[in-house]
mmCIF file of C-alpha atoms in Angstrom:
data_model
loop_
_atom_site.group_PDB
_atom_site.id
_atom_site.type_symbol
_atom_site.label_atom_id
_atom_site.label_comp_id
_atom_site.label_asym_id
_atom_site.label_seq_id
_atom_site.Cartn_x
_atom_site.Cartn_y
_atom_site.Cartn_z
ATOM 1 C CA MET A 634 97.635 -22.557 -18.493
ATOM 2 C CA ASN A 635 96.544 -24.949 -21.201
ATOM 3 C CA VAL A 636 93.236 -25.527 -19.403
ATOM 4 C CA ALA A 637 92.611 -21.794 -19.180
ATOM 5 C CA ALA A 638 93.551 -21.373 -22.833
ATOM 6 C CA HIS A 639 90.957 -23.943 -23.835
ATOM 7 C CA GLU A 640 88.257 -22.623 -21.504
ATOM 8 C CA ALA A 641 88.458 -19.046 -22.809
ATOM 9 C CA PRO A 642 87.607 -19.857 -26.470
ATOM 10 C CA SER A 643 84.895 -22.261 -25.298
ATOM 11 C CA SER A 644 83.186 -19.627 -23.154
ATOM 12 C CA GLY A 645 83.469 -17.124 -26.010
ATOM 13 C CA PHE A 646 81.865 -19.595 -28.405
ATOM 14 C CA HIS A 647 78.965 -20.236 -26.035
ATOM 15 C CA PHE A 648 78.467 -16.496 -25.573
ATOM 16 C CA ARG A 649 78.353 -15.888 -29.334
ATOM 17 C CA SER A 650 76.007 -18.835 -29.808
ATOM 18 C CA ALA A 651 73.646 -17.545 -27.109
ATOM 19 C CA ARG A 652 73.741 -14.036 -28.563
ATOM 20 C CA ALA A 653 72.982 -15.391 -32.048
ATOM 21 C CA THR A 654 70.070 -17.434 -30.684
ATOM 22 C CA ILE A 655 68.622 -14.443 -28.856
ATOM 23 C CA GLY A 656 69.076 -12.287 -31.945
ATOM 24 C CA ALA A 657 67.311 -14.843 -34.143
ATOM 25 C CA GLY A 658 64.427 -15.046 -31.676
ATOM 26 C CA TRP A 659 64.115 -11.272 -31.567
ATOM 27 C CA ASN A 660 64.152 -11.042 -35.363
ATOM 28 C CA ALA A 661 61.401 -13.668 -35.516
ATOM 29 C CA ILE A 662 59.253 -11.675 -33.088
ATOM 30 C CA VAL A 663 59.856 -8.438 -35.002
ATOM 31 C CA SER A 664 58.859 -10.174 -38.247
ATOM 32 C CA ILE A 665 55.352 -10.925 -36.965
ATOM 33 C CA ARG A 666 52.958 -9.238 -39.357
ATOM 34 C CA SER A 667 50.286 -6.795 -38.281
ATOM 35 C CA ALA A 668 47.564 -9.176 -39.466
ATOM 36 C CA GLU A 669 48.890 -11.862 -37.115
ATOM 37 C CA TRP A 670 48.900 -9.433 -34.186
ATOM 38 C CA THR A 671 45.364 -8.397 -35.082
ATOM 39 C CA TRP A 672 44.105 -11.978 -35.020
ATOM 40 C CA ALA A 673 45.862 -12.617 -31.702
ATOM 41 C CA LEU A 674 44.297 -9.550 -30.095
ATOM 42 C CA LEU A 675 40.859 -10.490 -31.424
ATOM 43 C CA ILE A 676 41.234 -13.915 -29.804
ATOM 44 C CA ALA A 677 42.273 -12.212 -26.558
ATOM 45 C CA LEU A 678 39.247 -9.920 -26.721
ATOM 46 C CA PHE A 679 36.921 -12.861 -27.246
ATOM 47 C CA GLY A 680 38.486 -14.722 -24.311
ATOM 48 C CA ILE A 681 38.213 -11.662 -22.062
ATOM 49 C CA LEU A 682 34.522 -11.230 -22.850
ATOM 50 C CA VAL A 683 33.764 -14.899 -22.230
ATOM 51 C CA GLN A 684 35.712 -15.001 -18.957
ATOM 52 C CA CYS A 685 34.117 -11.786 -17.676
ATOM 53 C CA ALA A 686 30.669 -13.157 -18.466
ATOM 54 C CA LEU A 687 31.454 -16.322 -16.511
ATOM 55 C CA MET A 688 32.762 -14.257 -13.594
ATOM 56 C CA LEU A 689 29.535 -12.286 -13.439
ATOM 57 C CA GLY A 690 27.570 -15.504 -13.283
ATOM 58 C CA GLU A 691 29.704 -17.071 -10.544
ATOM 59 C CA SER A 692 30.187 -14.039 -8.285
ATOM 60 C CA LYS A 693 28.361 -13.525 -4.997
ATOM 61 C CA PRO A 694 24.984 -11.876 -5.489
ATOM 62 C CA SER A 695 25.825 -9.340 -2.787
ATOM 63 C CA ILE A 696 28.910 -8.061 -4.633
ATOM 64 C CA PRO A 697 28.221 -5.004 -6.851
ATOM 65 C CA THR A 698 29.389 -5.301 -10.444
ATOM 66 C CA LEU A 699 31.749 -2.322 -10.086
ATOM 67 C CA ASP A 700 33.596 -4.128 -7.298
ATOM 68 C CA LEU A 701 34.489 -6.884 -9.781
ATOM 69 C CA ILE A 702 36.605 -4.506 -11.863
ATOM 70 C CA PRO A 703 39.929 -5.775 -10.369
ATOM 71 C CA VAL A 704 38.967 -9.320 -11.375
ATOM 72 C CA PHE A 705 38.133 -8.116 -14.887
ATOM 73 C CA GLU A 706 41.488 -6.312 -15.063
ATOM 74 C CA GLN A 707 43.259 -9.500 -14.048
ATOM 75 C CA ALA A 708 41.443 -11.342 -16.869
ATOM 76 C CA VAL A 709 42.614 -8.699 -19.347
ATOM 77 C CA ILE A 710 46.227 -9.031 -18.182
ATOM 78 C CA SER A 711 46.043 -12.814 -18.314
ATOM 79 C CA TRP A 712 44.559 -13.121 -21.802
ATOM 80 C CA ILE A 713 46.749 -10.481 -23.438
ATOM 81 C CA THR A 714 49.864 -12.036 -21.911
ATOM 82 C CA GLN A 715 48.810 -15.493 -23.064
ATOM 83 C CA VAL A 716 48.152 -14.638 -26.692
ATOM 84 C CA CYS A 717 51.262 -12.449 -27.008
ATOM 85 C CA LEU A 718 53.576 -15.086 -25.541
ATOM 86 C CA GLY A 719 51.907 -17.818 -27.579
ATOM 87 C CA LEU A 720 52.235 -15.861 -30.825
ATOM 88 C CA CYS A 721 55.888 -15.063 -30.120
ATOM 89 C CA ALA A 722 56.632 -18.724 -29.320
ATOM 90 C CA TRP A 723 55.018 -19.845 -32.565
ATOM 91 C CA ALA A 724 56.825 -17.176 -34.608
ATOM 92 C CA ILE A 725 60.237 -18.165 -33.235
ATOM 93 C CA VAL A 726 59.751 -21.779 -34.325
ATOM 94 C CA ASP A 727 58.024 -20.875 -37.596
ATOM 95 C CA ARG A 728 60.756 -18.456 -38.726
ATOM 96 C CA SER A 729 63.592 -20.807 -37.782
ATOM 97 C CA ALA A 730 65.087 -23.403 -40.096
ATOM 98 C CA VAL A 731 63.591 -26.343 -38.224
ATOM 99 C CA PRO A 732 63.056 -29.431 -40.425
ATOM 100 C CA THR A 733 59.424 -30.341 -41.047
ATOM 101 C CA GLU A 734 59.668 -33.652 -39.219
ATOM 102 C CA ARG A 735 60.923 -31.903 -36.058
ATOM 103 C CA ARG A 736 58.583 -28.909 -36.044
ATOM 104 C CA ALA A 737 55.948 -30.587 -33.851
ATOM 105 C CA ALA A 738 58.470 -31.296 -31.077
ATOM 106 C CA TRP A 739 59.896 -27.772 -31.224
ATOM 107 C CA LEU A 740 56.425 -26.247 -31.158
ATOM 108 C CA ALA A 741 55.549 -28.311 -28.077
ATOM 109 C CA ILE A 742 58.730 -27.161 -26.327
ATOM 110 C CA ALA A 743 58.053 -23.532 -27.287
ATOM 111 C CA LEU A 744 54.490 -23.763 -25.966
ATOM 112 C CA VAL A 745 55.610 -25.204 -22.615
ATOM 113 C CA ILE A 746 58.207 -22.438 -22.250
ATOM 114 C CA ALA A 747 55.553 -19.834 -23.106
ATOM 115 C CA VAL A 748 53.201 -21.287 -20.477
ATOM 116 C CA LEU A 749 55.921 -21.181 -17.811
ATOM 117 C CA ALA A 750 56.748 -17.595 -18.781
ATOM 118 C CA GLN A 751 53.061 -16.743 -18.598
ATOM 119 C CA VAL A 752 52.798 -18.137 -15.067
ATOM 120 C CA ALA A 753 55.552 -15.842 -13.821
ATOM 121 C CA LEU A 754 54.636 -12.822 -15.925
ATOM 122 C CA VAL A 755 50.891 -12.773 -15.200
ATOM 123 C CA SER A 756 51.515 -13.171 -11.471
ATOM 124 C CA ALA A 757 54.069 -10.342 -11.442
ATOM 125 C CA LEU A 758 52.006 -7.976 -13.606
ATOM 126 C CA SER A 759 48.815 -8.598 -11.648
ATOM 127 C CA ASP A 760 50.502 -7.961 -8.286
ATOM 128 C CA LEU A 761 52.209 -4.862 -9.685
ATOM 129 C CA MET A 762 49.231 -3.282 -11.443
ATOM 130 C CA ILE A 763 46.188 -4.262 -9.371
ATOM 131 C CA GLY A 764 47.623 -5.888 -6.257
ATOM 132 C CA ARG A 765 46.902 -9.299 -4.835
ATOM 133 C CA ILE A 766 43.291 -10.406 -5.252
ATOM 134 C CA ASP A 767 41.630 -12.634 -2.685
ATOM 135 C CA PRO A 768 39.092 -14.712 -4.643
ATOM 136 C CA CYS A 769 37.072 -15.440 -1.495
ATOM 137 C CA VAL A 770 35.975 -11.803 -1.465
ATOM 138 C CA PHE A 771 34.125 -12.356 -4.715
ATOM 139 C CA TYR A 772 33.392 -16.095 -4.782
ATOM 140 C CA GLU A 773 32.207 -18.743 -2.353
ATOM 141 C CA CYS A 774 35.317 -20.463 -0.913
ATOM 142 C CA ASP A 775 33.632 -22.543 1.815
ATOM 143 C CA HIS A 776 35.479 -20.586 4.543
ATOM 144 C CA LYS A 777 38.906 -21.547 3.128
ATOM 145 C CA ASP A 778 41.905 -19.296 3.791
ATOM 146 C CA MET A 779 43.397 -18.416 0.372
ATOM 147 C CA SER A 780 45.738 -15.699 1.630
ATOM 148 C CA LYS A 781 48.722 -18.051 1.906
ATOM 149 C CA VAL A 782 48.328 -19.549 -1.565
ATOM 150 C CA PRO A 783 51.144 -18.321 -3.886
ATOM 151 C CA SER A 784 50.074 -15.921 -6.596
ATOM 152 C CA TRP A 785 51.354 -18.119 -9.410
ATOM 153 C CA LEU A 786 49.217 -20.997 -8.148
ATOM 154 C CA MET A 787 46.173 -18.739 -8.119
ATOM 155 C CA TYR A 788 46.536 -18.390 -11.883
ATOM 156 C CA SER A 789 47.071 -22.092 -12.636
ATOM 157 C CA GLU A 790 43.692 -22.195 -14.348
ATOM 158 C CA ALA A 791 44.937 -19.642 -16.863
ATOM 159 C CA SER A 792 48.064 -21.741 -17.455
ATOM 160 C CA GLY A 793 46.003 -24.825 -18.184
ATOM 161 C CA ARG A 794 43.756 -22.837 -20.479
ATOM 162 C CA MET A 795 46.743 -21.468 -22.349
ATOM 163 C CA LEU A 796 48.225 -24.948 -22.737
ATOM 164 C CA ILE A 797 45.017 -26.371 -24.190
ATOM 165 C CA LEU A 798 44.091 -23.428 -26.417
ATOM 166 C CA GLY A 799 47.714 -22.952 -27.467
ATOM 167 C CA SER A 800 47.939 -26.582 -28.553
ATOM 168 C CA LEU A 801 44.785 -26.198 -30.636
ATOM 169 C CA ALA A 802 46.006 -22.926 -32.148
ATOM 170 C CA PHE A 803 49.436 -24.361 -32.982
ATOM 171 C CA ALA A 804 47.821 -27.425 -34.578
ATOM 172 C CA TRP A 805 45.595 -25.191 -36.724
ATOM 173 C CA LEU A 806 48.505 -22.977 -37.764
ATOM 174 C CA GLU A 807 50.613 -26.006 -38.688
ATOM 175 C CA ALA A 808 47.781 -27.497 -40.735
ATOM 176 C CA ARG A 809 47.338 -24.166 -42.516
ATOM 177 C CA ARG A 810 51.080 -23.861 -43.153
ATOM 178 C CA ARG A 811 51.263 -27.364 -44.593
ATOM 179 C CA ASN A 812 48.260 -26.733 -46.817
ATOM 180 C CA CYS A 813 49.907 -23.561 -48.121
ATOM 181 C CA GLU A 814 53.146 -25.475 -48.697
ATOM 182 C CA ILE A 815 51.285 -28.200 -50.589
ATOM 183 C CA GLU A 816 49.512 -25.591 -52.721
ATOM 184 C CA ARG A 817 52.817 -23.833 -53.407
ATOM 185 C CA ARG A 818 54.486 -27.076 -54.477
ATOM 186 C CA LEU A 819 51.482 -28.005 -56.604
ATOM 187 C CA LEU A 820 51.581 -24.617 -58.328
ATOM 188 C CA ALA A 821 55.333 -24.947 -58.914
ATOM 189 C CA SER A 822 54.790 -28.435 -60.324
ATOM 190 C CA GLN A 823 52.069 -27.172 -62.648
ATOM 191 C CA GLN A 824 54.280 -24.320 -63.826
ATOM 192 C CA GLU A 825 57.162 -26.724 -64.421
ATOM 193 C CA ARG A 826 54.854 -29.050 -66.316
ATOM 194 C CA ALA A 827 53.608 -26.180 -68.470
ATOM 195 C CA SER A 828 57.206 -25.135 -69.125
ATOM 196 C CA LEU A 829 58.143 -28.683 -70.155
ATOM 197 C CA GLN A 830 55.105 -28.901 -72.425
ATOM 198 C CA ARG A 831 56.048 -25.605 -74.017
ATOM 199 C CA SER A 832 59.648 -26.777 -74.504
ATOM 200 C CA ALA A 833 58.400 -29.997 -76.090
ATOM 201 C CA LEU A 834 56.128 -27.979 -78.360
ATOM 202 C CA ASP A 835 59.020 -25.723 -79.381
ATOM 203 C CA ALA A 836 61.096 -28.817 -80.120
ATOM 204 C CA ARG A 837 58.333 -30.239 -82.330
ATOM 205 C CA LEU A 838 57.998 -26.915 -84.130
ATOM 206 C CA THR A 839 61.742 -26.772 -84.736
ATOM 207 C CA ALA A 840 61.727 -30.336 -86.031
ATOM 208 C CA MET A 841 58.826 -29.534 -88.346
ATOM 209 C CA ARG A 842 60.608 -26.436 -89.613
ATOM 210 C CA ALA A 843 63.699 -28.506 -90.386
ATOM 211 C CA GLN A 844 61.490 -30.889 -92.391
ATOM 212 C CA VAL A 845 59.606 -28.195 -94.328
ATOM 213 C CA ASP A 846 62.539 -25.984 -95.309
ATOM 214 C CA PRO A 847 64.449 -28.603 -97.384
ATOM 215 C CA GLN A 848 61.408 -29.232 -99.596
ATOM 216 C CA PHE A 849 61.007 -25.527 -100.284
ATOM 217 C CA LEU A 850 64.769 -25.228 -100.841
ATOM 218 C CA PHE A 851 64.903 -28.040 -103.402
ATOM 219 C CA GLU A 852 61.896 -26.661 -105.282
ATOM 220 C CA SER A 853 63.421 -23.166 -105.297
ATOM 221 C CA LEU A 854 66.794 -24.424 -106.526
ATOM 222 C CA ALA A 855 65.065 -26.303 -109.321
ATOM 223 C CA ASP A 856 63.185 -23.156 -110.330
ATOM 224 C CA VAL A 857 66.384 -21.079 -110.165
ATOM 225 C CA GLN A 858 68.105 -23.575 -112.454
ATOM 226 C CA ALA A 859 65.199 -23.421 -114.884
ATOM 227 C CA LEU A 860 65.187 -19.610 -114.806
ATOM 228 C CA TYR A 861 68.903 -19.458 -115.562
ATOM 229 C CA GLY A 862 68.211 -21.505 -118.661
ATOM 230 C CA THR A 863 65.639 -19.035 -119.970
ATOM 231 C CA ASP A 864 66.477 -15.669 -118.377
ATOM 232 C CA ALA A 865 69.770 -15.255 -116.540
ATOM 233 C CA ALA A 866 68.715 -11.953 -114.925
ATOM 234 C CA ARG A 867 65.580 -13.476 -113.430
ATOM 235 C CA GLY A 868 67.559 -16.498 -112.330
ATOM 236 C CA ALA A 869 70.105 -14.274 -110.550
ATOM 237 C CA ALA A 870 67.322 -12.290 -108.854
ATOM 238 C CA ALA A 871 65.644 -15.505 -107.703
ATOM 239 C CA LEU A 872 68.960 -16.805 -106.356
ATOM 240 C CA ASP A 873 69.571 -13.548 -104.458
ATOM 241 C CA SER A 874 66.106 -13.794 -102.904
ATOM 242 C CA LEU A 875 66.795 -17.403 -101.910
ATOM 243 C CA ILE A 876 70.090 -16.396 -100.272
ATOM 244 C CA VAL A 877 68.320 -13.685 -98.260
ATOM 245 C CA TYR A 878 65.709 -16.200 -97.160
ATOM 246 C CA LEU A 879 68.346 -18.716 -96.066
ATOM 247 C CA ARG A 880 70.256 -16.045 -94.144
ATOM 248 C CA THR A 881 67.038 -15.237 -92.310
ATOM 249 C CA ALA A 882 65.827 -18.794 -91.753
ATOM 250 C CA LEU A 883 68.937 -20.833 -90.929
ATOM 251 C CA PRO A 884 70.008 -18.991 -87.729
ATOM 252 C CA ARG A 885 66.501 -19.491 -86.387
ATOM 253 C CA LEU A 886 66.934 -23.272 -86.360
ATOM 254 C CA ARG A 887 69.161 -22.845 -83.300
ATOM 255 C CA THR A 888 66.804 -20.570 -81.372
ATOM 256 C CA GLU A 889 63.778 -21.500 -79.269
ATOM 257 C CA GLY A 890 61.700 -18.320 -79.169
ATOM 258 C CA SER A 891 60.904 -15.649 -81.702
ATOM 259 C CA THR A 892 59.111 -12.328 -82.160
ATOM 260 C CA ILE A 893 56.389 -11.231 -84.514
ATOM 261 C CA GLY A 894 58.890 -8.907 -86.191
ATOM 262 C CA ALA A 895 61.314 -11.770 -86.860
ATOM 263 C CA GLU A 896 58.503 -13.989 -88.137
ATOM 264 C CA ALA A 897 57.327 -11.206 -90.447
ATOM 265 C CA ALA A 898 60.881 -10.773 -91.775
ATOM 266 C CA LEU A 899 61.065 -14.509 -92.480
ATOM 267 C CA LEU A 900 57.682 -14.347 -94.207
ATOM 268 C CA ASP A 901 58.802 -11.394 -96.327
ATOM 269 C CA SER A 902 61.925 -13.218 -97.515
ATOM 270 C CA TRP A 903 59.883 -16.366 -98.263
ATOM 271 C CA LEU A 904 57.348 -14.372 -100.299
ATOM 272 C CA ALA A 905 60.234 -12.708 -102.156
ATOM 273 C CA VAL A 906 61.545 -16.124 -103.211
ATOM 274 C CA LEU A 907 58.040 -17.213 -104.207
ATOM 275 C CA ALA A 908 57.533 -14.030 -106.246
ATOM 276 C CA ALA A 909 60.878 -14.556 -107.993
ATOM 277 C CA ARG A 910 59.816 -18.085 -108.924
ATOM 278 C CA ARG A 911 56.333 -16.988 -110.099
ATOM 279 C CA ASN A 912 57.194 -13.938 -112.190
ATOM 280 C CA GLY A 913 56.565 -11.328 -109.474
ATOM 281 C CA VAL A 914 53.440 -12.910 -108.016
ATOM 282 C CA PRO A 915 52.249 -12.506 -105.319
ATOM 283 C CA ALA A 916 52.676 -8.850 -104.466
ATOM 284 C CA ARG A 917 53.279 -8.447 -100.749
ATOM 285 C CA SER A 918 52.630 -5.789 -98.131
ATOM 286 C CA ILE A 919 53.696 -6.143 -94.490
ATOM 287 C CA GLU A 920 52.758 -3.467 -91.945
ATOM 288 C CA ILE A 921 53.776 -3.760 -88.275
ATOM 289 C CA GLU A 922 53.283 -1.101 -85.644
ATOM 290 C CA PRO A 923 56.730 -0.109 -84.291
ATOM 291 C CA ASP A 924 56.028 -1.071 -80.685
ATOM 292 C CA CYS A 925 54.676 -4.482 -81.741
ATOM 293 C CA ALA A 926 57.703 -5.789 -83.630
ATOM 294 C CA GLY A 927 59.458 -7.032 -80.484
ATOM 295 C CA ALA A 928 56.436 -8.869 -79.082
ATOM 296 C CA PRO A 929 57.086 -12.591 -78.473
ATOM 297 C CA PHE A 930 55.456 -14.914 -80.991
ATOM 298 C CA PRO A 931 55.974 -18.660 -81.494
ATOM 299 C CA ALA A 932 58.072 -19.768 -84.425
ATOM 300 C CA THR A 933 56.638 -21.862 -87.261
ATOM 301 C CA VAL A 934 53.123 -20.483 -87.029
ATOM 302 C CA LEU A 935 52.944 -17.438 -89.291
ATOM 303 C CA LEU A 936 54.879 -18.894 -92.254
ATOM 304 C CA PRO A 937 52.956 -22.214 -92.381
ATOM 305 C CA LEU A 938 49.740 -20.205 -92.135
ATOM 306 C CA VAL A 939 50.691 -18.111 -95.175
ATOM 307 C CA GLN A 940 51.916 -21.180 -97.057
ATOM 308 C CA TRP A 941 48.540 -22.807 -96.512
ATOM 309 C CA ALA A 942 46.620 -19.637 -97.463
ATOM 310 C CA VAL A 943 48.665 -19.000 -100.619
ATOM 311 C CA GLY A 944 48.158 -22.569 -101.823
ATOM 312 C CA ASP A 945 50.193 -24.845 -104.027
ATOM 313 C CA GLY A 946 50.022 -22.804 -107.204
ATOM 314 C CA ALA A 947 46.884 -24.270 -108.778
ATOM 315 C CA ARG A 948 45.244 -20.894 -108.177
ATOM 316 C CA PRO A 949 48.167 -18.619 -107.257
ATOM 317 C CA ALA A 950 47.533 -15.680 -104.962
ATOM 318 C CA SER A 951 48.180 -12.310 -106.534
ATOM 319 C CA GLN A 952 48.361 -10.284 -103.325
ATOM 320 C CA VAL A 953 49.344 -11.021 -99.713
ATOM 321 C CA ARG A 954 48.942 -8.388 -97.011
ATOM 322 C CA LEU A 955 49.879 -8.681 -93.331
ATOM 323 C CA GLN A 956 48.942 -6.108 -90.670
ATOM 324 C CA VAL A 957 50.078 -6.399 -87.040
ATOM 325 C CA GLY A 958 48.842 -4.107 -84.275
ATOM 326 C CA LYS A 959 47.450 -3.868 -80.773
ATOM 327 C CA LEU A 960 43.891 -4.557 -79.777
ATOM 328 C CA SER A 961 41.963 -1.889 -77.895
ATOM 329 C CA GLY A 962 38.933 -1.936 -75.629
ATOM 330 C CA GLU A 963 38.160 -5.319 -74.091
ATOM 331 C CA GLY A 964 41.115 -6.862 -75.917
ATOM 332 C CA ALA A 965 43.640 -4.428 -74.445
ATOM 333 C CA GLY A 966 46.932 -6.142 -73.696
ATOM 334 C CA ALA A 967 46.658 -8.428 -76.728
ATOM 335 C CA LEU A 968 48.050 -8.285 -80.257
ATOM 336 C CA THR A 969 46.427 -9.136 -83.554
ATOM 337 C CA ALA A 970 47.787 -10.150 -86.950
ATOM 338 C CA ARG A 971 45.457 -9.859 -89.950
ATOM 339 C CA LEU A 972 46.428 -11.771 -93.077
ATOM 340 C CA GLN A 973 44.649 -10.999 -96.349
ATOM 341 C CA VAL A 974 45.202 -13.235 -99.376
ATOM 342 C CA GLN A 975 43.630 -12.518 -102.751
ATOM 343 C CA PRO A 976 42.380 -14.476 -104.529
ATOM 344 C CA GLY A 977 41.675 -16.880 -101.703
ATOM 345 C CA ARG A 978 41.060 -20.569 -101.428
ATOM 346 C CA ALA A 979 37.634 -20.199 -99.750
ATOM 347 C CA CYS A 980 39.242 -21.042 -96.440
ATOM 348 C CA SER A 981 37.478 -22.438 -93.413
ATOM 349 C CA ALA A 982 38.554 -22.507 -89.765
ATOM 350 C CA ASP A 983 37.666 -26.206 -89.657
ATOM 351 C CA GLU A 984 40.414 -27.224 -92.086
ATOM 352 C CA THR A 985 43.300 -29.299 -90.779
ATOM 353 C CA GLN A 986 46.095 -26.729 -90.996
ATOM 354 C CA PRO A 987 44.261 -23.889 -89.183
ATOM 355 C CA GLN A 988 43.189 -26.328 -86.487
ATOM 356 C CA ARG A 989 46.772 -27.505 -85.941
ATOM 357 C CA LEU A 990 48.106 -23.964 -85.773
ATOM 358 C CA ARG A 991 45.301 -22.951 -83.402
ATOM 359 C CA GLU A 992 46.186 -25.881 -81.122
ATOM 360 C CA ARG A 993 49.835 -24.790 -81.077
ATOM 361 C CA LEU A 994 48.910 -21.248 -80.122
ATOM 362 C CA GLN A 995 46.515 -22.397 -77.399
ATOM 363 C CA ALA A 996 49.115 -24.816 -76.042
ATOM 364 C CA ILE A 997 51.297 -21.758 -75.380
ATOM 365 C CA TYR A 998 48.796 -19.011 -74.553
ATOM 366 C CA GLY A 999 45.724 -20.986 -73.505
ATOM 367 C CA GLU A 1000 42.235 -19.845 -74.420
ATOM 368 C CA ALA A 1001 43.524 -16.288 -74.896
ATOM 369 C CA ALA A 1002 44.886 -17.299 -78.328
ATOM 370 C CA VAL A 1003 42.444 -17.059 -81.243
ATOM 371 C CA LEU A 1004 42.796 -18.041 -84.905
ATOM 372 C CA ASN A 1005 39.863 -17.367 -87.220
ATOM 373 C CA CYS A 1006 39.504 -17.804 -90.973
ATOM 374 C CA GLU A 1007 36.822 -16.325 -93.168
ATOM 375 C CA CYS A 1008 36.166 -15.908 -96.834
ATOM 376 C CA VAL A 1009 35.753 -12.294 -97.940
ATOM 377 C CA PRO A 1010 33.399 -12.083 -100.942
ATOM 378 C CA ALA A 1011 34.362 -10.075 -103.977
ATOM 379 C CA VAL A 1012 33.075 -6.515 -104.169
ATOM 380 C CA ASN A 1013 32.558 -6.784 -107.907
ATOM 381 C CA SER A 1014 32.324 -10.372 -109.064
ATOM 382 C CA ALA A 1015 33.220 -9.374 -112.590
ATOM 383 C CA ALA A 1016 36.418 -7.534 -111.702
ATOM 384 C CA ASP A 1017 37.464 -8.706 -108.274
ATOM 385 C CA ALA A 1018 38.223 -12.137 -106.885
ATOM 386 C CA SER A 1019 37.130 -13.271 -103.470
ATOM 387 C CA GLY A 1020 39.797 -13.338 -100.809
ATOM 388 C CA ASP A 1021 40.610 -14.892 -97.472
ATOM 389 C CA MET A 1022 40.984 -13.117 -94.152
ATOM 390 C CA VAL A 1023 42.902 -14.901 -91.392
ATOM 391 C CA THR A 1024 42.987 -13.238 -87.962
ATOM 392 C CA VAL A 1025 45.368 -14.299 -85.188
ATOM 393 C CA CYS A 1026 45.087 -12.834 -81.672
ATOM 394 C CA TRP A 1027 47.440 -13.627 -78.797
ATOM 395 C CA PRO A 1028 48.333 -11.999 -75.443
ATOM 396 C CA ASP A 1029 51.307 -9.680 -75.250
ATOM 397 C CA GLU A 1030 53.674 -11.359 -72.753
ATOM 398 C CA ARG A 1031 55.546 -8.089 -72.292
ATOM 399 C CA ALA A 1032 52.457 -6.441 -70.780
ATOM 400 C CA GLU A 1033 51.979 -9.406 -68.407
ATOM 401 C CA ARG A 1034 55.613 -9.170 -67.253
ATOM 402 C CA ASP A 1035 55.230 -5.425 -66.657
ATOM 403 C CA ARG A 1036 52.141 -6.016 -64.489
ATOM 404 C CA ARG A 1037 54.014 -8.580 -62.357
#
């Protein structure tokens, strides 16, 4: 009884294992794409045409071409069976979780099994559909009796052909698969490298922001103290503006990304502190299209750009205007930020700070990022001062994600 008790679970396990194997093989065959079937049938068609041409050249001159139709039909059956069995054998191994180092052995085993199946299947289908063909009727056999030769042996040439061509096809498919795998890994490595470079850049930007903010803070506190000594109301207003700026800036030290709306809010609070320190100068105007405020934008780019454009106070700017919107036409899918500072510092795109900020943008967005500076001449030299126009363009990552 104990022996029977052990044999029953064992037989059940083997049955389930066999059923799972058959199911996996069937799923692999079903997963063959239409393009793969198309290529297989094109190969079969080419083989049929070549074999039929050879048959016409080797047949007896006295045999009419129409009498060779059964031989042509046998060639069709043979080639279609070969390519279908070969494709199924390759798909079963390709879709299975066979380790790379063992794929060659499994492919060889699958090909041998497919060849053996082809021997039996072609013989059976040919006898069933067109009957037994005596080759001596069509070809010179030197008076040999071929009637007693088994059908499967008659098609041994097709088996050898399938073995050779199948080996070549499997080798080509494996080489193609490995090339695709190498390209996929290379692309993943490049993407990981780009991600690491971007993370390193964000870390450097955060470190730079932590270094710049204390200097501005100490200068602002000194100005607030001086204002309290002369005008308590102005000192209180300057302190309130500084508190708003710190509430906006400090939480951002712990974040990696940002948006153009958040950067504009930080810029607005910074300009408010600067205006409180400089008796209301510069006047500021920030305009952002509603659907652009949430667009991703790197931190520590917009504020340093404005700090550089405004200058150190030797020639203080009286007006700062920022406009953010979408580009249209050829630039569709990109955003633009236009910064106008008046009076300007006669800026140039070749200066150190614009170059550094341009490099940061291009490190993130590539050549799609643009930063240009130009000096806008005064309309009336007697009444107006020349200004600076700084234009920043960068791709909208939200649009790229939507397309994917």
